[in-house]
Amino acid sequence: NGLVHFKALDDIINIYPNPTTGDLMLDLGKIHNELSLKIRDITGRIISSETLKSVNKIEIDIKGTKGIYIIELLTPKGERAKLKVIKQ
């Protein structure tokens, strides 16, 4: 049917501080064996991309100018989240 079904991670993730000066903590609520992390600027350009193993908390330093950034998380099971972060 062409529909993609996925489980959202947004409900269980705590992100702080937001707004931030650059340093962020993501508390994922549980351990993920593998997790893809991308940070995009407001234009959609990828600032950072990495695959993480066995994580339940992630420390992030957003490099770049002040503005809005999107953090995208994706697990191999198709669980995903898009989180908006404001860098001051």
Short mmCIF file of C-alpha atoms in Angstrom, two decimals:
data_model
loop_
_atom_site.label_atom_id
_atom_site.label_comp_id
_atom_site.label_asym_id
_atom_site.label_seq_id
_atom_site.Cartn_x
_atom_site.Cartn_y
_atom_site.Cartn_z
CA ASN A 1 0.00 0.00 0.00
CA GLY A 2 3.06 2.27 -0.01
CA LEU A 3 2.56 3.48 3.54
CA VAL A 4 5.57 3.42 5.82
CA HIS A 5 4.80 2.53 9.41
CA PHE A 6 7.33 3.47 12.04
CA LYS A 7 7.51 3.80 15.77
CA ALA A 8 8.26 7.29 17.03
CA LEU A 9 11.06 7.77 19.53
CA ASP A 10 10.09 11.40 20.26
CA ASP A 11 7.84 10.51 23.22
CA ILE A 12 10.60 8.92 25.30
CA ILE A 13 13.53 11.23 24.51
CA ASN A 14 14.51 14.07 26.82
CA ILE A 15 16.73 16.73 25.30
CA TYR A 16 18.35 19.43 27.41
CA PRO A 17 19.15 22.24 27.61
CA ASN A 18 17.01 23.57 24.78
CA PRO A 19 17.67 26.37 23.86
CA THR A 20 21.40 25.65 24.09
CA THR A 21 24.71 27.40 23.51
CA GLY A 22 25.92 24.27 21.68
CA ASP A 23 26.28 21.45 24.22
CA LEU A 24 23.27 19.14 24.46
CA MET A 25 22.34 15.92 26.22
CA LEU A 26 19.87 13.45 24.74
CA ASP A 27 18.44 10.94 27.20
CA LEU A 28 16.96 8.18 25.04
CA GLY A 29 15.04 6.47 27.82
CA LYS A 30 16.52 3.05 27.01
CA ILE A 31 19.65 1.47 25.53
CA HIS A 32 19.77 1.24 21.73
CA ASN A 33 22.19 -1.30 20.25
CA GLU A 34 22.58 0.82 17.12
CA LEU A 35 21.43 4.33 16.34
CA SER A 36 21.95 6.64 13.39
CA LEU A 37 22.30 10.31 14.33
CA LYS A 38 22.17 13.25 11.92
CA ILE A 39 22.23 16.95 12.70
CA ARG A 40 20.83 19.29 10.04
CA ASP A 41 20.71 23.05 9.85
CA ILE A 42 17.48 24.87 9.03
CA THR A 43 18.16 24.55 5.28
CA GLY A 44 18.38 20.74 5.58
CA ARG A 45 22.15 20.56 5.10
CA ILE A 46 23.75 17.76 7.14
CA ILE A 47 26.14 19.22 9.73
CA SER A 48 27.03 15.91 11.36
CA SER A 49 26.26 12.23 10.79
CA GLU A 50 27.33 9.19 12.80
CA THR A 51 26.28 5.70 13.86
CA LEU A 52 26.34 4.99 17.57
CA LYS A 53 26.45 1.62 19.35
CA SER A 54 24.95 0.64 22.73
CA VAL A 55 23.80 4.11 23.81
CA ASN A 56 21.10 5.43 26.10
CA LYS A 57 22.52 8.97 26.46
CA ILE A 58 24.23 11.08 23.82
CA GLU A 59 26.29 14.21 24.36
CA ILE A 60 26.20 16.52 21.35
CA ASP A 61 28.11 19.70 20.59
CA ILE A 62 26.36 21.59 17.81
CA LYS A 63 29.04 23.31 15.77
CA GLY A 64 27.79 26.24 13.79
CA THR A 65 26.12 29.59 14.05
CA LYS A 66 23.11 30.49 16.14
CA GLY A 67 19.81 29.22 14.78
CA ILE A 68 17.52 26.21 14.53
CA TYR A 69 18.88 22.70 14.07
CA ILE A 70 17.12 19.37 13.57
CA ILE A 71 18.44 16.21 15.22
CA GLU A 72 17.33 13.04 13.43
CA LEU A 73 17.57 9.64 15.11
CA LEU A 74 16.88 6.30 13.41
CA THR A 75 17.19 2.72 14.66
CA PRO A 76 17.54 -0.39 12.47
CA LYS A 77 13.99 -1.32 13.59
CA GLY A 78 12.65 1.84 11.95
CA GLU A 79 12.09 3.79 15.16
CA ARG A 80 12.75 7.44 14.48
CA ALA A 81 12.67 10.93 15.92
CA LYS A 82 13.15 14.47 14.67
CA LEU A 83 13.96 16.96 17.39
CA LYS A 84 14.15 20.74 16.94
CA VAL A 85 16.95 22.48 18.84
CA ILE A 86 17.58 26.20 19.15
CA LYS A 87 21.21 27.29 19.41
CA GLN A 88 21.64 30.71 21.00
#
